[in-house]
Coordinates of C-alpha atoms in Angstrom, one line a residue:
Chain A
M1 CA 5.0 39.5 -61.1
N2 CA 4.7 42.0 -58.3
N3 CA 3.2 40.6 -55.2
A4 CA 3.9 43.7 -53.1
T5 CA 1.0 44.7 -50.9
E6 CA -1.0 47.8 -51.9
L7 CA -1.7 48.4 -48.2
A8 CA 0.2 50.5 -45.7
E9 CA -0.6 49.4 -42.1
L10 CA -1.3 52.5 -40.0
S11 CA -2.1 50.9 -36.7
A12 CA -2.7 47.5 -35.1
N13 CA -4.4 46.9 -31.7
K14 CA -5.0 43.5 -30.2
C15 CA -8.7 43.3 -29.4
F16 CA -10.8 40.3 -28.1
G17 CA -8.1 37.9 -29.2
G18 CA -8.1 39.3 -32.8
W19 CA -6.6 42.4 -34.4
Q20 CA -8.1 45.8 -35.0
K21 CA -6.1 47.4 -37.8
R22 CA -6.1 50.5 -39.9
Y23 CA -4.7 50.7 -43.4
S24 CA -4.2 53.3 -46.1
H25 CA -4.1 52.7 -49.8
R26 CA -4.3 54.5 -53.1
S27 CA -7.8 54.3 -54.6
K28 CA -7.9 54.4 -58.4
V29 CA -11.7 54.9 -58.7
L30 CA -11.7 57.7 -56.1
N31 CA -8.4 59.1 -57.3
C32 CA -7.1 59.7 -53.8
E33 CA -5.5 58.1 -50.8
M34 CA -8.0 56.3 -48.6
H35 CA -8.0 54.8 -45.1
F36 CA -10.1 51.9 -43.9
S37 CA -10.3 49.8 -40.7
V38 CA -10.5 46.1 -40.3
F39 CA -11.2 43.7 -37.5
I40 CA -9.5 40.3 -38.0
P41 CA -11.0 37.7 -35.7
P42 CA -8.9 35.1 -34.0
A43 CA -10.4 32.5 -36.3
A44 CA -8.2 33.9 -39.1
E45 CA -5.5 31.6 -37.8
K46 CA -7.7 28.5 -38.1
V47 CA -10.0 28.8 -41.2
A48 CA -9.2 28.8 -44.9
K49 CA -11.5 31.7 -45.8
L50 CA -13.1 34.2 -43.4
P51 CA -16.6 35.5 -43.8
V52 CA -16.7 39.3 -44.2
L53 CA -19.1 42.0 -43.1
Y54 CA -18.8 45.5 -44.7
W55 CA -19.9 48.3 -42.4
L56 CA -20.9 51.6 -44.0
S57 CA -20.9 54.6 -41.6
G58 CA -23.1 57.7 -41.7
L59 CA -22.7 61.4 -42.3
T60 CA -19.6 63.0 -40.7
C61 CA -18.1 59.6 -39.9
T62 CA -14.7 58.1 -40.9
D63 CA -13.6 54.5 -40.8
E64 CA -13.0 54.8 -37.1
N65 CA -16.4 55.6 -35.5
F66 CA -17.8 52.1 -35.8
S67 CA -14.5 50.5 -34.7
T68 CA -14.2 52.6 -31.5
K69 CA -17.9 52.9 -30.5
A70 CA -20.0 50.0 -31.6
G71 CA -18.5 47.1 -29.6
A72 CA -18.8 44.8 -32.6
Q73 CA -15.4 43.2 -32.2
R74 CA -16.5 41.0 -29.2
I75 CA -19.2 39.3 -31.3
A76 CA -17.2 39.2 -34.5
A77 CA -14.4 37.5 -32.5
E78 CA -16.9 34.9 -31.2
L79 CA -18.5 34.3 -34.6
G80 CA -15.3 34.5 -36.6
I81 CA -16.4 37.3 -38.9
M82 CA -14.0 39.8 -40.4
L83 CA -15.2 43.4 -40.3
I84 CA -14.3 45.9 -43.0
M85 CA -15.0 49.6 -42.2
P86 CA -14.4 51.9 -45.1
D87 CA -14.4 55.7 -45.0
T88 CA -17.6 57.7 -46.0
S89 CA -16.2 59.7 -48.9
P90 CA -13.1 60.4 -50.9
R91 CA -10.5 62.3 -48.8
G92 CA -7.7 64.8 -49.2
E93 CA -7.1 68.5 -49.7
H94 CA -7.5 68.3 -53.4
V95 CA -11.0 66.6 -53.1
T96 CA -14.0 68.9 -53.6
D97 CA -15.9 69.7 -50.4
A98 CA -19.2 71.5 -49.9
A99 CA -18.5 75.3 -50.5
D100 CA -20.0 76.2 -47.1
G101 CA -18.4 73.2 -45.3
A102 CA -21.9 71.7 -44.7
Y103 CA -21.8 68.3 -43.0
D104 CA -24.2 66.7 -45.4
L105 CA -22.4 67.2 -48.7
G106 CA -18.8 66.6 -49.8
L107 CA -16.2 65.2 -47.4
G108 CA -17.8 62.7 -45.0
A109 CA -21.0 62.6 -47.1
G110 CA -20.3 60.5 -50.2
F111 CA -23.7 58.8 -50.1
Y112 CA -22.2 55.6 -51.6
L113 CA -23.1 56.6 -55.2
N114 CA -21.2 57.4 -58.4
A115 CA -21.4 61.2 -59.0
T116 CA -22.0 62.3 -62.6
Q117 CA -21.9 66.1 -62.1
T118 CA -18.9 68.5 -62.2
P119 CA -16.9 69.0 -60.0
W120 CA -18.0 65.9 -58.0
Q121 CA -17.5 63.1 -60.5
E122 CA -13.7 63.4 -60.4
H123 CA -13.5 61.7 -56.9
Y124 CA -17.0 60.9 -55.6
Q125 CA -17.4 57.3 -57.0
M126 CA -18.1 55.6 -53.7
Y127 CA -20.5 53.1 -55.2
D128 CA -17.7 51.6 -57.4
Y129 CA -15.2 51.9 -54.5
I130 CA -17.4 49.9 -52.1
V131 CA -18.8 47.4 -54.6
E132 CA -15.8 46.8 -56.8
E133 CA -12.4 48.2 -55.9
L134 CA -12.3 47.6 -52.1
P135 CA -13.7 44.0 -52.2
A136 CA -11.1 43.2 -54.9
L137 CA -8.4 44.6 -52.7
I138 CA -9.7 42.7 -49.7
Q139 CA -9.8 39.5 -51.7
K140 CA -6.2 40.0 -52.8
E141 CA -4.8 40.9 -49.4
F142 CA -6.8 38.6 -47.1
K143 CA -8.1 35.1 -47.2
V144 CA -11.8 35.8 -47.3
K145 CA -15.0 34.3 -48.7
E146 CA -16.3 35.9 -51.9
K147 CA -19.9 36.5 -50.8
A148 CA -20.1 39.1 -48.1
A149 CA -22.7 40.7 -45.7
I150 CA -23.2 44.4 -45.7
A151 CA -24.6 46.7 -43.1
G152 CA -24.6 50.4 -42.1
H153 CA -26.1 53.3 -40.2
S154 CA -28.1 56.3 -41.5
M155 CA -26.4 57.4 -44.8
G156 CA -24.5 54.1 -44.4
G157 CA -27.7 52.2 -44.0
H158 CA -28.8 53.8 -47.2
G159 CA -25.5 52.6 -48.8
A160 CA -25.9 49.1 -47.5
L161 CA -29.5 48.7 -48.6
T162 CA -29.0 50.2 -52.1
I163 CA -25.9 48.3 -52.8
A164 CA -27.4 45.0 -51.6
L165 CA -30.6 45.6 -53.5
S166 CA -28.6 46.3 -56.7
N167 CA -26.3 43.3 -56.2
M168 CA -28.5 40.6 -54.7
K169 CA -26.3 37.8 -56.0
R170 CA -23.1 39.3 -54.5
Y171 CA -24.2 39.8 -50.9
C172 CA -25.6 37.1 -48.6
S173 CA -27.5 39.5 -46.3
V174 CA -28.1 43.1 -45.5
S175 CA -28.9 45.0 -42.3
A176 CA -29.2 48.7 -41.3
F177 CA -29.7 51.0 -38.4
A178 CA -31.9 54.0 -39.0
P179 CA -31.3 53.9 -42.8
I180 CA -32.3 56.7 -45.2
V181 CA -34.5 54.6 -47.3
N182 CA -36.2 57.1 -49.5
P183 CA -33.6 59.8 -50.2
M184 CA -35.5 61.1 -53.2
E185 CA -38.1 62.4 -50.8
C186 CA -36.0 63.9 -48.0
Q187 CA -33.8 66.9 -47.5
W188 CA -30.5 65.0 -47.1
G189 CA -31.1 62.9 -50.2
Q190 CA -32.4 65.7 -52.4
K191 CA -29.5 67.9 -51.6
A192 CA -26.9 65.3 -52.2
F193 CA -28.5 63.8 -55.3
T194 CA -29.0 67.2 -56.9
H195 CA -25.3 68.0 -56.5
Y196 CA -23.9 64.6 -57.3
L197 CA -26.4 63.3 -59.9
G198 CA -28.1 66.4 -61.3
D199 CA -31.7 67.2 -61.8
N200 CA -32.9 64.1 -63.7
K201 CA -34.8 62.3 -61.1
A202 CA -35.0 59.1 -63.2
E203 CA -31.3 58.7 -62.4
W204 CA -31.9 59.1 -58.7
Q205 CA -33.9 55.8 -58.5
A206 CA -30.7 53.7 -58.8
Y207 CA -29.8 55.0 -55.3
D208 CA -33.2 55.0 -53.6
S209 CA -33.9 51.8 -51.5
C210 CA -37.7 52.1 -51.9
A211 CA -37.4 52.4 -55.7
L212 CA -34.8 49.6 -55.9
M213 CA -36.9 47.2 -53.7
R214 CA -39.9 47.8 -56.0
Q215 CA -37.7 47.1 -59.1
Q216 CA -35.5 44.2 -57.8
G217 CA -37.3 42.7 -54.8
E218 CA -40.1 41.2 -56.9
F219 CA -37.6 39.0 -58.6
L220 CA -34.9 38.3 -56.1
H221 CA -34.6 38.3 -52.4
I222 CA -31.8 39.0 -49.9
P223 CA -32.3 38.5 -46.1
M224 CA -32.8 42.0 -44.5
L225 CA -32.9 43.3 -40.9
V226 CA -33.6 47.0 -40.1
D227 CA -33.6 48.6 -36.6
Q228 CA -35.1 52.0 -36.0
G229 CA -35.1 54.1 -32.8
L230 CA -38.4 55.8 -32.2
D231 CA -36.8 58.8 -30.5
D232 CA -34.5 59.3 -33.4
N233 CA -34.7 63.0 -34.4
F234 CA -34.3 62.2 -38.0
Y235 CA -36.9 59.4 -38.2
H236 CA -39.7 61.2 -39.9
T237 CA -37.9 64.1 -41.6
Q238 CA -35.2 62.1 -43.3
K239 CA -37.4 59.2 -44.3
L240 CA -35.7 56.5 -42.2
S241 CA -36.8 52.8 -42.3
K242 CA -40.6 53.1 -42.4
P243 CA -41.1 53.9 -46.1
L244 CA -39.1 50.8 -47.0
E245 CA -41.2 48.6 -44.7
E246 CA -44.3 49.9 -46.5
V247 CA -42.8 48.8 -49.9
A248 CA -41.8 45.5 -48.4
L249 CA -45.3 44.9 -47.2
D250 CA -46.7 46.0 -50.5
I251 CA -44.7 43.6 -52.7
N252 CA -44.5 40.9 -50.0
Y253 CA -40.7 41.1 -49.6
Q254 CA -39.8 39.3 -46.4
A255 CA -37.7 41.6 -44.2
E256 CA -37.6 42.3 -40.5
F257 CA -38.2 45.8 -39.3
R258 CA -37.9 46.5 -35.6
Y259 CA -38.8 49.7 -33.9
H260 CA -37.3 50.6 -30.5
P261 CA -39.0 53.1 -28.1
G262 CA -36.6 55.6 -26.5
Y263 CA -33.6 54.9 -28.7
D264 CA -32.1 57.7 -30.8
H265 CA -29.8 58.1 -33.8
S266 CA -26.5 57.7 -31.8
Y267 CA -23.9 54.9 -31.5
Y268 CA -25.5 54.1 -28.1
F269 CA -28.4 52.7 -30.2
I270 CA -26.1 50.9 -32.5
A271 CA -24.1 49.3 -29.7
S272 CA -27.3 48.1 -28.1
F273 CA -28.3 46.0 -31.1
I274 CA -25.2 45.3 -33.1
E275 CA -25.0 41.8 -31.6
D276 CA -28.4 40.9 -33.1
H277 CA -27.1 42.1 -36.5
L278 CA -23.9 40.1 -36.4
R279 CA -25.8 37.0 -35.4
F280 CA -28.3 37.6 -38.1
H281 CA -25.6 37.8 -40.8
A282 CA -23.8 34.8 -39.4
K283 CA -26.7 32.7 -40.4
Y284 CA -26.1 33.5 -44.1
L285 CA -22.4 34.1 -44.3
Chain B
M1 CA -35.9 73.2 2.6
N2 CA -34.5 73.3 -0.9
N3 CA -34.9 70.0 -2.7
A4 CA -33.8 71.4 -6.1
T5 CA -31.3 69.2 -7.9
E6 CA -27.7 70.5 -8.2
L7 CA -27.4 68.7 -11.5
A8 CA -28.1 69.9 -15.1
E9 CA -28.7 67.1 -17.5
L10 CA -26.7 67.7 -20.7
S11 CA -27.7 64.6 -22.6
A12 CA -29.6 61.3 -22.3
N13 CA -29.2 58.3 -24.7
K14 CA -31.1 55.1 -24.2
C15 CA -28.5 52.3 -24.2
F16 CA -29.0 48.5 -23.6
G17 CA -32.4 49.2 -22.0
G18 CA -30.9 51.8 -19.6
W19 CA -29.8 55.4 -19.9
Q20 CA -26.4 56.9 -20.7
K21 CA -26.6 60.4 -19.3
R22 CA -24.2 63.4 -18.9
Y23 CA -24.5 66.0 -16.2
S24 CA -22.9 69.3 -15.3
H25 CA -22.7 70.6 -11.7
R26 CA -20.8 73.1 -9.6
S27 CA -18.0 71.5 -7.6
K28 CA -17.2 73.4 -4.4
V29 CA -13.9 71.5 -3.7
L30 CA -12.7 72.0 -7.3
N31 CA -14.0 75.5 -7.5
C32 CA -15.3 75.1 -11.0
E33 CA -18.1 73.6 -13.2
M34 CA -17.7 69.9 -13.8
H35 CA -19.2 67.3 -16.1
F36 CA -19.6 63.7 -15.4
S37 CA -21.3 60.7 -17.2
V38 CA -23.6 58.1 -15.7
F39 CA -25.0 54.8 -17.0
I40 CA -28.3 54.0 -15.3
P41 CA -29.1 50.3 -15.8
P42 CA -32.7 49.1 -16.4
A43 CA -32.7 47.6 -12.9
A44 CA -33.1 51.2 -11.6
E45 CA -36.8 50.8 -12.0
K46 CA -37.0 47.7 -9.9
V47 CA -34.5 47.8 -7.1
A48 CA -34.5 50.0 -4.0
K49 CA -30.8 50.9 -4.2
L50 CA -28.4 50.4 -7.1
P51 CA -24.8 49.2 -6.7
V52 CA -22.3 51.7 -8.1
L53 CA -19.0 51.5 -9.9
Y54 CA -16.8 54.6 -10.2
W55 CA -14.6 54.6 -13.3
L56 CA -11.5 56.8 -13.3
S57 CA -10.1 57.6 -16.7
G58 CA -6.5 58.2 -17.8
L59 CA -4.4 61.1 -19.0
T60 CA -6.0 63.3 -21.7
C61 CA -9.5 61.7 -21.1
T62 CA -12.7 63.3 -20.1
D63 CA -15.8 61.6 -18.7
E64 CA -16.8 60.5 -22.2
N65 CA -13.9 58.2 -23.3
F66 CA -15.0 55.2 -21.2
S67 CA -18.7 55.8 -22.0
T68 CA -18.2 55.8 -25.7
K69 CA -15.4 53.2 -26.1
A70 CA -15.4 50.5 -23.4
G71 CA -18.7 48.8 -24.2
A72 CA -19.3 48.5 -20.4
Q73 CA -23.0 49.4 -20.5
R74 CA -24.0 45.9 -21.9
I75 CA -22.6 44.1 -18.9
A76 CA -23.7 46.9 -16.4
A77 CA -27.2 46.6 -17.8
E78 CA -27.2 42.8 -17.3
L79 CA -25.7 43.0 -13.8
G80 CA -27.8 46.0 -12.7
I81 CA -24.7 48.2 -11.9
M82 CA -24.7 52.0 -12.1
L83 CA -21.6 53.4 -13.7
I84 CA -20.3 56.8 -12.6
M85 CA -17.6 58.3 -14.9
P86 CA -16.0 61.6 -13.6
D87 CA -13.7 63.9 -15.5
T88 CA -9.9 63.6 -15.0
S89 CA -9.2 67.1 -13.7
P90 CA -10.9 70.4 -12.8
R91 CA -12.0 72.3 -15.9
G92 CA -12.5 75.8 -17.2
E93 CA -10.5 78.7 -18.7
H94 CA -9.8 80.0 -15.2
V95 CA -8.2 76.7 -14.2
T96 CA -4.4 76.5 -14.3
D97 CA -3.0 74.3 -17.0
A98 CA 0.6 73.2 -17.8
A99 CA 2.5 76.3 -19.1
D100 CA 3.6 74.4 -22.2
G101 CA 0.2 72.6 -22.7
A102 CA 1.8 69.2 -21.9
Y103 CA -0.7 66.3 -21.8
D104 CA 0.6 64.9 -18.5
L105 CA 0.1 68.0 -16.2
G106 CA -2.8 70.3 -15.6
L107 CA -6.1 69.9 -17.5
G108 CA -6.8 66.2 -18.1
A109 CA -4.1 65.2 -15.7
G110 CA -5.4 65.7 -12.2
F111 CA -3.8 62.5 -10.8
Y112 CA -6.6 62.1 -8.3
L113 CA -4.8 63.9 -5.5
N114 CA -5.1 67.0 -3.4
A115 CA -2.6 69.6 -4.6
T116 CA -0.8 71.6 -1.9
Q117 CA 1.4 73.8 -4.1
T118 CA 0.6 77.2 -5.7
P119 CA -1.0 77.7 -8.2
W120 CA -2.4 74.2 -8.4
Q121 CA -4.1 73.9 -5.0
E122 CA -6.9 76.4 -5.9
H123 CA -8.6 73.8 -8.2
Y124 CA -6.7 70.5 -8.2
Q125 CA -8.4 68.7 -5.3
M126 CA -9.4 65.6 -7.3
Y127 CA -9.0 63.2 -4.3
D128 CA -11.6 65.0 -2.3
Y129 CA -13.8 65.4 -5.3
I130 CA -13.8 61.6 -6.1
V131 CA -13.8 60.4 -2.5
E132 CA -16.2 62.9 -0.8
E133 CA -18.0 65.5 -2.9
L134 CA -19.1 63.4 -5.9
P135 CA -20.3 60.3 -3.9
A136 CA -22.3 62.7 -1.6
L137 CA -23.9 64.2 -4.7
I138 CA -24.6 60.8 -6.2
Q139 CA -26.1 59.6 -2.9
K140 CA -28.3 62.7 -2.9
E141 CA -29.5 62.5 -6.5
F142 CA -29.8 58.8 -7.1
K143 CA -31.0 55.8 -5.1
V144 CA -27.7 54.0 -4.7
K145 CA -25.9 51.7 -2.2
E146 CA -23.4 53.4 0.0
K147 CA -20.4 51.1 -0.5
A148 CA -19.1 51.3 -4.1
A149 CA -16.7 49.6 -6.4
I150 CA -13.9 51.6 -8.0
A151 CA -11.9 51.0 -11.2
G152 CA -9.8 52.9 -13.7
H153 CA -7.2 52.9 -16.5
S154 CA -3.5 54.1 -16.4
M155 CA -3.6 57.4 -14.3
G156 CA -7.2 56.4 -13.4
G157 CA -6.0 52.9 -12.4
H158 CA -3.5 54.8 -10.1
G159 CA -6.5 56.8 -8.8
A160 CA -8.7 53.8 -8.2
L161 CA -5.9 51.8 -6.4
T162 CA -4.7 54.7 -4.2
I163 CA -8.2 55.7 -3.3
A164 CA -9.3 52.1 -2.5
L165 CA -6.1 51.4 -0.5
S166 CA -6.7 54.6 1.5
N167 CA -10.3 53.9 2.1
M168 CA -10.7 50.2 2.4
K169 CA -13.9 50.3 4.5
R170 CA -15.6 52.6 2.0
Y171 CA -15.1 50.5 -1.2
C172 CA -16.1 46.9 -1.7
S173 CA -13.5 46.1 -4.4
V174 CA -11.0 47.7 -6.8
S175 CA -9.8 46.9 -10.3
A176 CA -7.4 48.5 -12.8
F177 CA -6.2 48.4 -16.4
A178 CA -2.5 49.2 -16.8
P179 CA -2.3 51.3 -13.6
I180 CA 0.6 53.6 -12.7
V181 CA 1.3 51.8 -9.4
N182 CA 4.6 53.4 -8.4
P183 CA 4.3 57.1 -9.5
M184 CA 7.2 58.1 -7.1
E185 CA 9.5 56.2 -9.4
C186 CA 8.4 57.1 -12.9
Q187 CA 8.4 60.1 -15.1
W188 CA 4.7 60.8 -15.2
G189 CA 4.4 60.6 -11.4
Q190 CA 7.5 62.5 -10.5
K191 CA 6.5 65.4 -12.8
A192 CA 3.0 65.6 -11.5
F193 CA 3.9 65.1 -7.8
T194 CA 6.6 67.7 -8.0
H195 CA 4.2 70.3 -9.3
Y196 CA 1.2 69.4 -7.3
L197 CA 2.8 68.3 -4.0
G198 CA 6.2 69.9 -3.9
D199 CA 9.6 68.3 -3.2
N200 CA 8.9 66.5 0.1
K201 CA 8.7 62.9 -1.0
A202 CA 7.3 61.8 2.3
E203 CA 4.1 63.4 1.2
W204 CA 4.1 61.6 -2.1
Q205 CA 3.6 58.3 -0.4
A206 CA -0.1 59.0 0.2
Y207 CA -0.6 58.7 -3.5
D208 CA 1.7 55.8 -4.4
S209 CA -0.1 52.4 -4.6
C210 CA 3.1 50.5 -3.7
A211 CA 3.7 52.6 -0.6
L212 CA 0.0 52.4 0.4
M213 CA -0.3 48.7 0.0
R214 CA 2.8 48.2 2.3
Q215 CA 1.2 50.6 4.9
Q216 CA -2.4 49.6 4.7
G217 CA -2.6 46.1 3.1
E218 CA -1.0 44.4 6.1
F219 CA -4.0 45.4 8.3
L220 CA -6.9 45.4 5.9
H221 CA -7.8 43.8 2.6
I222 CA -9.9 44.8 -0.4
P223 CA -10.5 42.5 -3.4
M224 CA -8.3 43.6 -6.2
L225 CA -8.0 42.7 -9.9
V226 CA -5.4 44.2 -12.3
D227 CA -5.0 43.6 -16.0
Q228 CA -1.9 44.5 -17.9
G229 CA -1.1 44.3 -21.7
L230 CA 2.4 43.1 -22.4
D231 CA 2.7 45.2 -25.5
D232 CA 1.8 48.4 -23.7
N233 CA 4.4 51.0 -24.6
F234 CA 4.3 52.4 -21.0
Y235 CA 4.5 49.1 -19.2
H236 CA 8.1 49.4 -18.0
T237 CA 8.9 53.1 -18.2
Q238 CA 5.8 54.3 -16.2
K239 CA 5.8 51.6 -13.6
L240 CA 2.6 49.9 -14.5
S241 CA 1.1 46.9 -12.6
K242 CA 4.2 44.8 -11.9
P243 CA 5.8 46.7 -8.9
L244 CA 2.4 46.4 -7.1
E245 CA 2.3 42.7 -7.7
E246 CA 5.7 42.4 -6.2
V247 CA 4.6 44.3 -3.0
A248 CA 1.4 42.1 -2.9
L249 CA 3.6 38.9 -3.1
D250 CA 5.9 40.3 -0.5
I251 CA 3.3 41.1 2.1
N252 CA 1.0 38.2 1.1
Y253 CA -1.8 40.5 -0.1
Q254 CA -4.3 38.5 -2.1
A255 CA -4.8 40.2 -5.5
E256 CA -5.1 38.9 -9.0
F257 CA -2.7 40.3 -11.6
R258 CA -3.2 39.2 -15.2
Y259 CA -0.7 39.8 -18.0
H260 CA -2.0 39.7 -21.6
P261 CA 0.4 39.1 -24.6
G262 CA -0.1 41.4 -27.5
Y263 CA -2.4 43.9 -25.8
D264 CA -1.5 47.6 -25.6
H265 CA -2.5 50.7 -23.6
S266 CA -5.6 51.5 -25.7
Y267 CA -9.4 51.2 -25.2
Y268 CA -9.3 48.1 -27.4
F269 CA -7.5 46.5 -24.5
I270 CA -10.0 47.8 -22.0
A271 CA -13.0 46.7 -24.1
S272 CA -11.6 43.2 -24.4
F273 CA -11.6 42.6 -20.6
I274 CA -14.1 45.1 -19.1
E275 CA -16.6 42.3 -18.8
D276 CA -14.3 40.4 -16.4
H277 CA -13.9 43.5 -14.3
L278 CA -17.7 44.1 -13.9
R279 CA -18.3 40.5 -13.1
F280 CA -15.5 40.7 -10.5
H281 CA -17.0 43.7 -8.8
A282 CA -20.5 42.3 -9.0
K283 CA -19.4 39.6 -6.5
Y284 CA -18.7 42.2 -3.9
L285 CA -21.2 44.9 -4.6

């Protein structure tokens, strides 16, 4: 039996008494080498199994934006939560990118779905990576609880919400900052879905939070917190937050939606409220 | 009389109830266009004059590293402290850089001194910029208290300590992370001082914290806090922290030096202890 780790440690920085680390590994479902970041809280030395929060980042991000900019480690250290920060798409020179190098398709823009269209389907299987392959790897390599929390920003908020709403028994809670909640009806979503999933809009619904909440949320329920800045340039045009709150009100799904005057789409917004999100998840983890 | 602002606002992000802003302005002493970042705490709307902390960054940094990575705004918002984050050197295509593009000389490596040697002296007057020109501009443009706190990291820790030790009546307190305290005796300092100041080592003493503390600290005193990671790659080779503690002990200068096992030279180290520094300065501001 081979107990060798599948992870290569790229860096390790002590941080708030715990460890901020970065790993690379070979992803089978993405068919490429991937990086991800981890924060291991000091409680790792004391508890049998750590609670885990997966953070999904937005367009153009890597695994490092949240780890360097959000200031989440302070609270994760206090609460004893392990943070897992995956990349936002498959990576590598052999991985298809947008022909015109656009920021909203291809590298850095995986949209947390399983692509079905050529040439994208060879690598763009981010849904399976986030839901299956990466958690299995984390379970194997670290002592962690099985049920995790999931959160994200913008495209990553879309990822967190769609994944939680499709797997309500596997996640304990979900939260999002400025999530794209109705990608079927906005430019970012329509562009990505057309390329990755093709023209059959029935298949798009599996990756649309509004559609998923209508389908799933009447039967099951997962605690949900959404923060939205009211000075966010993308708020109206990219269907952030509000359309999902309307569905929630319509079907009586209990979720908290908060709207913050003056705040924009940046990490300064995330940093300002990440503590609330971690404390929210800690109640359910 | 012309009351027009000398500042151009480049960006504004709401953050912890206050505003993270970035400005450009024309610096006379540096003879170039400069950027700096500011955090304006929510207390700005309530108090007559805000207390101010100047943060000086290290080699290769701009005004944005600390603002995006340190997580200081949360505590500055709570304590009502304004943060001023200058750049680390003069900037622009017409400004002399290291001939070989080295990271430790020229752009991004101003060392907070007034250069006397050709061709550096035309722009590299960072001491006058930080001590005179920028505070005068801040006083003119914002409602702030006159006496400020000053802090920094690595080369910026060197800047904060040398500036405070040379101007003990103008600053209320000083703190540093992994500061270069004896640049006359390490590779970074010797290289920079030779280029900027020439070969006369008597003139180097004005920018060496150990020399300055021996000269000034016997007569005056300014509250001082220094944090040092014990797994910092540069700790021994670049004369960080410890030589200054030895001078302090020798002349009975009251200062707190803290050494942290496992921590390195990165912003993860700064983020872990910046709260202590802001609370330290708040006692004197």
